[in-house]
Short mmCIF file of C-alpha atoms and ligand atoms in Angstrom, two decimals:
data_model
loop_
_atom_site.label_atom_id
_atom_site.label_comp_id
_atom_site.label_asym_id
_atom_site.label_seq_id
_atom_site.Cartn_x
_atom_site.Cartn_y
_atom_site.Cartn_z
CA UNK A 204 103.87 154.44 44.55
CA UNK A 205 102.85 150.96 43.95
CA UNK A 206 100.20 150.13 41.39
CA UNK A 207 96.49 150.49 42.01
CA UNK A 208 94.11 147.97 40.42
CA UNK A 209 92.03 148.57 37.97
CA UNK A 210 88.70 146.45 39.08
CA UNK A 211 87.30 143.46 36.18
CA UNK A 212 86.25 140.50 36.13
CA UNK A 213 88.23 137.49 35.71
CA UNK A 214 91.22 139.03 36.02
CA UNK A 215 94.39 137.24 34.34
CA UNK A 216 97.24 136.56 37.65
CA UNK A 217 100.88 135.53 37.26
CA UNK A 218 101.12 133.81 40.40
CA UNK A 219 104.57 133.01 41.80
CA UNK A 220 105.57 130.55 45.35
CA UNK A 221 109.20 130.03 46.62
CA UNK A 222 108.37 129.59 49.91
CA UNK A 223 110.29 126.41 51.03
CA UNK A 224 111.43 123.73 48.57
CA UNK A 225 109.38 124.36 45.52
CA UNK A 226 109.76 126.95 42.83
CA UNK A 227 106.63 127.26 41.22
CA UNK A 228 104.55 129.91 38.92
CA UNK A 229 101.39 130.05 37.34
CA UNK A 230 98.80 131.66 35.78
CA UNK A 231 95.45 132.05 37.02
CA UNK A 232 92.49 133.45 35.73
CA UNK A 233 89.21 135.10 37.89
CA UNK A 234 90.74 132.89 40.79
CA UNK A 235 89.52 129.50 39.76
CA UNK A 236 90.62 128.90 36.14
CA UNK A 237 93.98 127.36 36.00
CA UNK A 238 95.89 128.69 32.44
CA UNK A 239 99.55 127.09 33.53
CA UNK A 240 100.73 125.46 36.96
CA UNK A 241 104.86 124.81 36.64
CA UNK A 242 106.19 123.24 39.77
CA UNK A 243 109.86 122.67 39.71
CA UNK A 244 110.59 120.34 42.83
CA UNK A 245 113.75 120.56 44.74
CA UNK A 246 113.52 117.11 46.99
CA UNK A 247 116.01 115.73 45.00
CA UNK A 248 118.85 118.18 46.38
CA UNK A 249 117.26 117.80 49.53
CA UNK A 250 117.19 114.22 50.05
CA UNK A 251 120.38 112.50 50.79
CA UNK A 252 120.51 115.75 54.01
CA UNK A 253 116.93 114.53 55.10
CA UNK A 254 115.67 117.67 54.89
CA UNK A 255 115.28 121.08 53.35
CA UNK A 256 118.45 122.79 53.53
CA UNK A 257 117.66 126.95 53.17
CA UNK A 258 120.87 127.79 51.81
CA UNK A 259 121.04 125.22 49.44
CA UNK A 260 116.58 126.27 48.40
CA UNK A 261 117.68 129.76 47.68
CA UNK A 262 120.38 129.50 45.49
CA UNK A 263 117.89 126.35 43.53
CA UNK A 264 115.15 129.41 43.72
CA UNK A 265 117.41 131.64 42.25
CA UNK A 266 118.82 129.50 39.41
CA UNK A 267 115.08 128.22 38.26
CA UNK A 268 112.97 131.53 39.00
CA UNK A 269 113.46 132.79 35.54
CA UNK A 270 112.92 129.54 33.58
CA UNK A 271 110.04 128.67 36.07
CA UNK A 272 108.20 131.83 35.04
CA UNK A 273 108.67 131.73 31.23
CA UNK A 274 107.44 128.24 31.37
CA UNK A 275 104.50 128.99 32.93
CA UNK A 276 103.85 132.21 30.97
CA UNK A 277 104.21 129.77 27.77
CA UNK A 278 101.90 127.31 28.75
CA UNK A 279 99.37 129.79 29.39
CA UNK A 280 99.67 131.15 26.18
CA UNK A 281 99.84 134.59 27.04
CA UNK A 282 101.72 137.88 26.67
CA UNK A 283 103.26 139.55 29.77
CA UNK A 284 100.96 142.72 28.47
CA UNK A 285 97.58 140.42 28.87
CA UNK A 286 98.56 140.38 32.67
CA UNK A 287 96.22 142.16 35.16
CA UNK A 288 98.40 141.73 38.40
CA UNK A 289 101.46 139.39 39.87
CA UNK A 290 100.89 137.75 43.12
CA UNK A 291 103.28 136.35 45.24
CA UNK A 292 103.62 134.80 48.56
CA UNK A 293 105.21 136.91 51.24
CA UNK A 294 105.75 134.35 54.40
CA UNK A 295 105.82 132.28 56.32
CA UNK A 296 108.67 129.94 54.97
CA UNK A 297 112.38 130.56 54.62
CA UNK A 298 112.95 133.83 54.74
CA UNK A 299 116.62 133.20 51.72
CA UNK A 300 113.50 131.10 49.58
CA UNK A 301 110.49 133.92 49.94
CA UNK A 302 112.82 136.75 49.02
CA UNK A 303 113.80 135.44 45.30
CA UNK A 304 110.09 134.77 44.56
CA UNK A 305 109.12 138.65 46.54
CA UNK A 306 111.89 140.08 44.03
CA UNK A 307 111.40 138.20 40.78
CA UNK A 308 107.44 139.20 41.77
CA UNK A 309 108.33 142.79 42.09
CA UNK A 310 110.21 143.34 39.12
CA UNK A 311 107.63 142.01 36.88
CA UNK A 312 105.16 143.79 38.33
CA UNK A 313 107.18 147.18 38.14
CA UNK A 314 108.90 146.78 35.13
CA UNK A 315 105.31 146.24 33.34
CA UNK A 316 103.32 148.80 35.76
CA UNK A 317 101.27 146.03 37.34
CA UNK A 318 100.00 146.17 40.96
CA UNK A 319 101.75 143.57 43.51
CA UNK A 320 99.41 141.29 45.37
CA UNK A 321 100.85 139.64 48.73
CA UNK A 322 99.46 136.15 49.66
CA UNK A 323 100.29 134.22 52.83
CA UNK A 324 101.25 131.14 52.11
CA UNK A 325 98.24 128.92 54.26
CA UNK A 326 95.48 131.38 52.77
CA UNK A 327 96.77 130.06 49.45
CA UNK A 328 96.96 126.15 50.64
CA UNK A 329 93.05 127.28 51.82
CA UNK A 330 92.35 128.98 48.44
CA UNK A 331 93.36 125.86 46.44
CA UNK A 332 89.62 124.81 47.07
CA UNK A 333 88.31 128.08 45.34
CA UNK A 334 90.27 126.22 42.13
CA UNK A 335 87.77 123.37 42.59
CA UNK A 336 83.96 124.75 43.13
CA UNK A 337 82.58 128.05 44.36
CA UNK A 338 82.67 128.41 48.42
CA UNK A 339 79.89 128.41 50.30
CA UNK A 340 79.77 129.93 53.90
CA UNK A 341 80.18 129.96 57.26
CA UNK A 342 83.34 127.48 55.86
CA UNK A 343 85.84 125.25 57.68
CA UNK A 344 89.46 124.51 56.57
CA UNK A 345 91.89 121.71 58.19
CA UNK A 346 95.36 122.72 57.07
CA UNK A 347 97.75 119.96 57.14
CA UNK A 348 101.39 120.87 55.89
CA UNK A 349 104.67 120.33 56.71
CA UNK A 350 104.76 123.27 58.62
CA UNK A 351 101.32 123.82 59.77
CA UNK A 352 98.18 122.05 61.68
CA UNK A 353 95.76 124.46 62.06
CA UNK A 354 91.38 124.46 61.66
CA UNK A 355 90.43 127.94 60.30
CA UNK A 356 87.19 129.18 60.17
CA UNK A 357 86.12 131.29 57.01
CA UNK A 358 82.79 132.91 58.17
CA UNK A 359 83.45 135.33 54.46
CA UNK A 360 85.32 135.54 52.14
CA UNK A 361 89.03 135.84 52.54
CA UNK A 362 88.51 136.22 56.59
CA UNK A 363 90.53 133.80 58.54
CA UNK A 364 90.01 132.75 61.80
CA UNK A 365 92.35 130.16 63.95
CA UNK A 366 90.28 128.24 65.92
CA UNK A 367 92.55 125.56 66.63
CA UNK A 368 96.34 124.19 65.97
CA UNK A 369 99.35 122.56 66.69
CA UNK A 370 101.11 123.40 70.17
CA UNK A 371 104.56 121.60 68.83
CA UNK A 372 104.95 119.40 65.43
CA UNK A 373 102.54 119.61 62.60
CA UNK A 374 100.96 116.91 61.03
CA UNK A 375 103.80 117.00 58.18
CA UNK A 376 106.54 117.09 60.34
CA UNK A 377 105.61 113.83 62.24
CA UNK A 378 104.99 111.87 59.05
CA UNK A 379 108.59 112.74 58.17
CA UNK A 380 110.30 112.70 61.37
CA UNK A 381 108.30 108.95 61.88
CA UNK A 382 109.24 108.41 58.63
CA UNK A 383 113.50 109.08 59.11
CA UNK A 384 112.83 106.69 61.70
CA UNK A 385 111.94 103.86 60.05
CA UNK A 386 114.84 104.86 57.29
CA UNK A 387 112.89 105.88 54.60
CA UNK A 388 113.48 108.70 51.76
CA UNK A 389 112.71 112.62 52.64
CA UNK A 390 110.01 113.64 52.55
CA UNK A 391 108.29 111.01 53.82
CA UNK A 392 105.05 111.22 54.41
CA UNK A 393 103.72 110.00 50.82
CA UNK A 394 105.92 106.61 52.06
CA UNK A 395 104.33 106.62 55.38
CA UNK A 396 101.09 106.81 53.61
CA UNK A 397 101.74 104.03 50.87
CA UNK A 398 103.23 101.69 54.00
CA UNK A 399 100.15 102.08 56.27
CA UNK A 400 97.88 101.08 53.43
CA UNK A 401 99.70 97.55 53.47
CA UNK A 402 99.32 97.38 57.63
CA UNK A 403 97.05 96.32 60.05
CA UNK A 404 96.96 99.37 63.02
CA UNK A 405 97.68 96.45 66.01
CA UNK A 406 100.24 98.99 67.88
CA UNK A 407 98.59 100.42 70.72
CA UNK A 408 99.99 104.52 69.97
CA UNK A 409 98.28 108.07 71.78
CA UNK A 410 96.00 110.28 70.78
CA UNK A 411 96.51 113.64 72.30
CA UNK A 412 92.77 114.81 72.57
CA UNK A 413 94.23 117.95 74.86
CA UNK A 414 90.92 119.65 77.17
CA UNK A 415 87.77 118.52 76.08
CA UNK A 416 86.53 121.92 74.38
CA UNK A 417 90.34 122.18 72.32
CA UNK A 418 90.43 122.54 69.13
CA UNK A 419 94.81 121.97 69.08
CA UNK A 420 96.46 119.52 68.44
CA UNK A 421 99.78 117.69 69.65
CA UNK A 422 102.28 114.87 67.93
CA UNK A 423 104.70 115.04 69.35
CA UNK A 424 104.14 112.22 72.31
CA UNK A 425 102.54 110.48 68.91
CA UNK A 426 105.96 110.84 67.47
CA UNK A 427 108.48 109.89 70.78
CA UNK A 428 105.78 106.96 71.25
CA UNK A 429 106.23 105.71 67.80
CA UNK A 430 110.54 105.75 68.27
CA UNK A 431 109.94 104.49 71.91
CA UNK A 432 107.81 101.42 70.51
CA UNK A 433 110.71 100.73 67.68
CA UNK A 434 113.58 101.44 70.05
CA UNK A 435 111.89 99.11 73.00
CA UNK A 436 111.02 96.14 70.75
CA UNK A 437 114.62 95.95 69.54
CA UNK A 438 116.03 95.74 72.75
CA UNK A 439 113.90 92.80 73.41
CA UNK A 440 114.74 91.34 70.09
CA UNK A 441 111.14 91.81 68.34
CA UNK A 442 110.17 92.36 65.18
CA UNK A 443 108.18 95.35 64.55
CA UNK A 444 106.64 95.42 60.72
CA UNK A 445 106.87 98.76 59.45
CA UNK A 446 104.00 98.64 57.68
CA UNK A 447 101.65 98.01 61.16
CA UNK A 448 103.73 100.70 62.83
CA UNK A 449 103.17 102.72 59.91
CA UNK A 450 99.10 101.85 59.91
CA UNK A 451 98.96 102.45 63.41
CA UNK A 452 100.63 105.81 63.32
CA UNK A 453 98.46 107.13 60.40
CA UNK A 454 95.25 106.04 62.09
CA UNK A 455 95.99 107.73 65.38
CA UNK A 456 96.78 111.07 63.48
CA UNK A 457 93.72 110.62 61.40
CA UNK A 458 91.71 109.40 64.14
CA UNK A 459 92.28 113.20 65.84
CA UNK A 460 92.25 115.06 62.54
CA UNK A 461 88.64 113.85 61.64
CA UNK A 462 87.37 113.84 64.74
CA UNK A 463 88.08 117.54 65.74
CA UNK A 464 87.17 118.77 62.44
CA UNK A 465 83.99 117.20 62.56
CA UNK A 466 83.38 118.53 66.25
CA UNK A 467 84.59 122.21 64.74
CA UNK A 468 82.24 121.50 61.73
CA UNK A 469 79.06 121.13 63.54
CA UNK A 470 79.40 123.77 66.28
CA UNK A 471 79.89 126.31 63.84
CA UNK A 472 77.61 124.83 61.79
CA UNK A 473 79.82 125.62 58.49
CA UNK A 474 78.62 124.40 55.48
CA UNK A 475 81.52 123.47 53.59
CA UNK A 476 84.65 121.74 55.05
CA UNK A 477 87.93 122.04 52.90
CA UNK A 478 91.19 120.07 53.20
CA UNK A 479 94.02 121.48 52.41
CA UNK A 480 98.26 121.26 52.45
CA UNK A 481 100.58 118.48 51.74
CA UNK A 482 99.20 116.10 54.16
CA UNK A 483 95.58 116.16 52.28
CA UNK A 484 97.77 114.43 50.17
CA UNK A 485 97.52 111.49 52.04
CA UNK A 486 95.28 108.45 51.17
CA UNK A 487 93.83 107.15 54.36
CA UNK A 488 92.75 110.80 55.71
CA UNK A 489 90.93 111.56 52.14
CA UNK A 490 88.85 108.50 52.51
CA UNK A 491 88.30 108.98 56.26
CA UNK A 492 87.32 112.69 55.57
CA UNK A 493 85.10 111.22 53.26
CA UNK A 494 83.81 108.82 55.03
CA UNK A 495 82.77 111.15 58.04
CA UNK A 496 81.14 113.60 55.88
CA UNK A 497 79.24 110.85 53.56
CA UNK A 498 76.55 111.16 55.96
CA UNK A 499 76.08 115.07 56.64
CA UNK A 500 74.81 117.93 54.57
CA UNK A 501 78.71 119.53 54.38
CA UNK A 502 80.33 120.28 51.63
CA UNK A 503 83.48 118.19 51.38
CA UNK A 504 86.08 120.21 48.89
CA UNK A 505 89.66 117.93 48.86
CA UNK A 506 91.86 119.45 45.87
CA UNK A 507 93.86 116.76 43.61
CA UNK A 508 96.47 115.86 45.08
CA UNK A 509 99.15 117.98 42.74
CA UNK A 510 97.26 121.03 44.15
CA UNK A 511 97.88 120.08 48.16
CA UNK A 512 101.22 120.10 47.49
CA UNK A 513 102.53 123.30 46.90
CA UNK A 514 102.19 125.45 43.78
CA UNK A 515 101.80 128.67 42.76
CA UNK A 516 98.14 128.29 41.11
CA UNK A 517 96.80 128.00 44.93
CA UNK A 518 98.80 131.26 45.48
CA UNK A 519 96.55 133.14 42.02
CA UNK A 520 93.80 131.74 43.93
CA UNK A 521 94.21 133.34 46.63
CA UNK A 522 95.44 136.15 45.14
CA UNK A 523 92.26 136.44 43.20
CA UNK A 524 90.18 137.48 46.64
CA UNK A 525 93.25 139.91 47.48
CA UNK A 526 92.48 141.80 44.25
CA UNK A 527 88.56 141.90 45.09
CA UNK A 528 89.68 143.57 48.27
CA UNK A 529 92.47 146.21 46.86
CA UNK A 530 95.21 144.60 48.57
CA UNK A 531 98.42 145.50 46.69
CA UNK A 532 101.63 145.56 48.21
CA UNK A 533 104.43 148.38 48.02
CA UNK A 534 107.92 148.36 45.90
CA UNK A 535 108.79 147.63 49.56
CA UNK A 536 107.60 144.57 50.02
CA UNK A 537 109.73 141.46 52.15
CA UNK A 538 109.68 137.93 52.51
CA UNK A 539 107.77 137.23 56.15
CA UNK A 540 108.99 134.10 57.96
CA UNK A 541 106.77 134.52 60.59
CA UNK A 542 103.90 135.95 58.70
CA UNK A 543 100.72 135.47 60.87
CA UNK A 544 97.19 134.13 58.94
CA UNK A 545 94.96 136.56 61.42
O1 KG4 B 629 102.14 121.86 52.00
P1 KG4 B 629 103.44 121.21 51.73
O2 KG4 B 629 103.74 120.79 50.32
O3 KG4 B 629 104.62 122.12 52.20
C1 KG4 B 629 104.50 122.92 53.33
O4 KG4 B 629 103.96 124.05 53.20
O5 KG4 B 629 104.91 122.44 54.41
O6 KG4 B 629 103.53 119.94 52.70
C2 KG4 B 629 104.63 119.10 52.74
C3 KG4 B 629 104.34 118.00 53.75
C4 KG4 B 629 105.56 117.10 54.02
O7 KG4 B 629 105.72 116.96 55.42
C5 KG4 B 629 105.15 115.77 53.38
O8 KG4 B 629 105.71 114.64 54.01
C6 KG4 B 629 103.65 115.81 53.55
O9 KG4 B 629 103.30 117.14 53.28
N1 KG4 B 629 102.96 114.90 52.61
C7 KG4 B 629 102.26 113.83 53.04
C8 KG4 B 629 101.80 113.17 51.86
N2 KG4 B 629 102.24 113.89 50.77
C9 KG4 B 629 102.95 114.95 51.26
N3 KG4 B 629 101.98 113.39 54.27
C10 KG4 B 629 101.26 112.27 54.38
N4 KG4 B 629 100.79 111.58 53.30
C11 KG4 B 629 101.04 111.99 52.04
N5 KG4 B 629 100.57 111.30 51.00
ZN1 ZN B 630 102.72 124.54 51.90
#
């Protein structure tokens, strides 16, 4: 029998997230206060096979888990006994990664009698906004990750709703894979971003709008187009600066980005409009975001930039609306690959 919670306010949540190349912890209190927030980044290990190897994130998961968790747990200045509940996320990611956070999660929680609250991974990229101001609703969130492109509609609290995403690479993905291509460093989207901000966008690149009414998106024509324009102007013996390439791929990503969420935004008629994942990261769609909802009566909410990236205080946030809502997990809890948000 797995713990039941015990309801109060501002609850105190050791948070934990392994889900790809990060192994992070924190501690969160009543789901917007942040106590501690320990990242412990892997890219390092990662870099020189441009890309995140699984094998090679599990056994880094399972060698910093521990320290990752004291750490935090110090920082915050608490004792395990001040805990309420330990969250952590359950999928999607690498199934090797999720299962040392899932375990190190579940022994806490059951070694201390503590219920187990599961978060999916994009709820807590979503959540990180909670960590910023109050929410306000019917709310829309653009999720832009390495793994995911996807507009969700919050008409309550903790309710997702897909109304739109990616039919091949997300957002994340292209940055890096455009990035490998002009041979720079894993991952590469920060470099893409700090490159484009020195261009001028003079390369003529797609936008995949798809059917008028769609709410999905598509780069990966974006993507070939952008090695096609590289490959095609060396065999003619032109010079292609990286930086315009660069500029011109960021605005026709950003071009579709803002416009669809604004589109979303005013059919539903949502009165806040969250960015979120490792993409919201990125310079030039922060100020465009900005700059398209200067005008309106929206709500903009863009976390720092150290809380787009993932961390394990967006996963107490979202764990935070899981405990409202008496959603514990069992002793048999798994790590979800596939885990759906809906
Ligand atoms: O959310 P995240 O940390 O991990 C996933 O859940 O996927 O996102 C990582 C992705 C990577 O593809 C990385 O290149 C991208 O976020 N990213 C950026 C920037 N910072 C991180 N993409 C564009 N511009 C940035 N500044
Ligand atoms: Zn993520």
């Amino acid at each position: 029998m797995n713990t039941k919670i015990q309801q109060k306010e501002n609850e105190i949540i050791l948070a934990v997230e392994t889900s790809c190349d990060e192994t992070a912890a924190a501690v969160v209190k009543g789901g917007s206060k942040i106590l501690s927030n320990v990242v412990a980044s892997q890219i390092e290990s990662h870099k020189r096979f441009g890309g995140v190897v699984p094998e090679l994130a599990s056994r880094h998961h399972t060698e910093n888990i521990t320290y990752i968790i004291e750490e935090a747990m110090e920082k915050a200045e608490i004792t395990f006994e001040e805990l309420d509940a330990v969250a952590v996320t359950e999928g999607p990611g690498l199934v090797g990664a999720l299962l040392v956070g899932v375990n190190a999660a579940k022994a806490i929680a059951y070694a201390r009698g503590l219920p187990l609250l599961p978060v999916h991974h994009i709820s807590g990229h979503i959540q990180a906004a909670r960590l910023e101001r109050p929410w306000c609703y019917p709310a829309l969130a653009l999720v832009v990750s390495g793994g995911h492109t996807e507009l969700v509609l919050l008409r309550e609290e903790g309710e997702y709703e897909v109304i739109g995403e990616t039919r091949d690479d997300a957002a994340g993905e292209a940055y890096d894979k455009v990035a490998r291509t002009l041979e720079l460093p894993y991952p590469g989207g920060p470099f893409i971003d700090k490159l484009a901000a020195e261009g001028i966008p003079n390369l003529d690149l797609p936008i995949a709008w798809l059917e008028p009414d769609s709410y999905d998106f598509s780069f990966s024509g974006l993507k070939s187009a952008v090695i096609n324009t590289l490959h095609n102007a060396k065999q003619r013996g032109e010079i292609i600066q990286p930086e315009d390439l660069a500029a011109s791929f960021q605005q026709s990503v950003i071009k579709v980005l803002t416009e669809k969420t604004k589109r979303a935004a005013e059919h539903y008629q949502v009165k806040q409009v969250v960015l979120a994942g490792g993409v919201a990261a990125n310079k030039g769609l922060r100020s465009a975001m900005e700059e398209i909802f200067s005008s309106s009566s929206v709500e903009l909410t863009i976390p720092p930039f150290n809380l787009c990236t993932d961390n394990a205080a967006m996963i107490g946030a979202a764990a935070h609306v899981q405990w409202k809502k008496n959603k514990t997990a069992g002793w048999d809890l798994n790590g979800v690959p596939g885990l759906a948000l809906t």
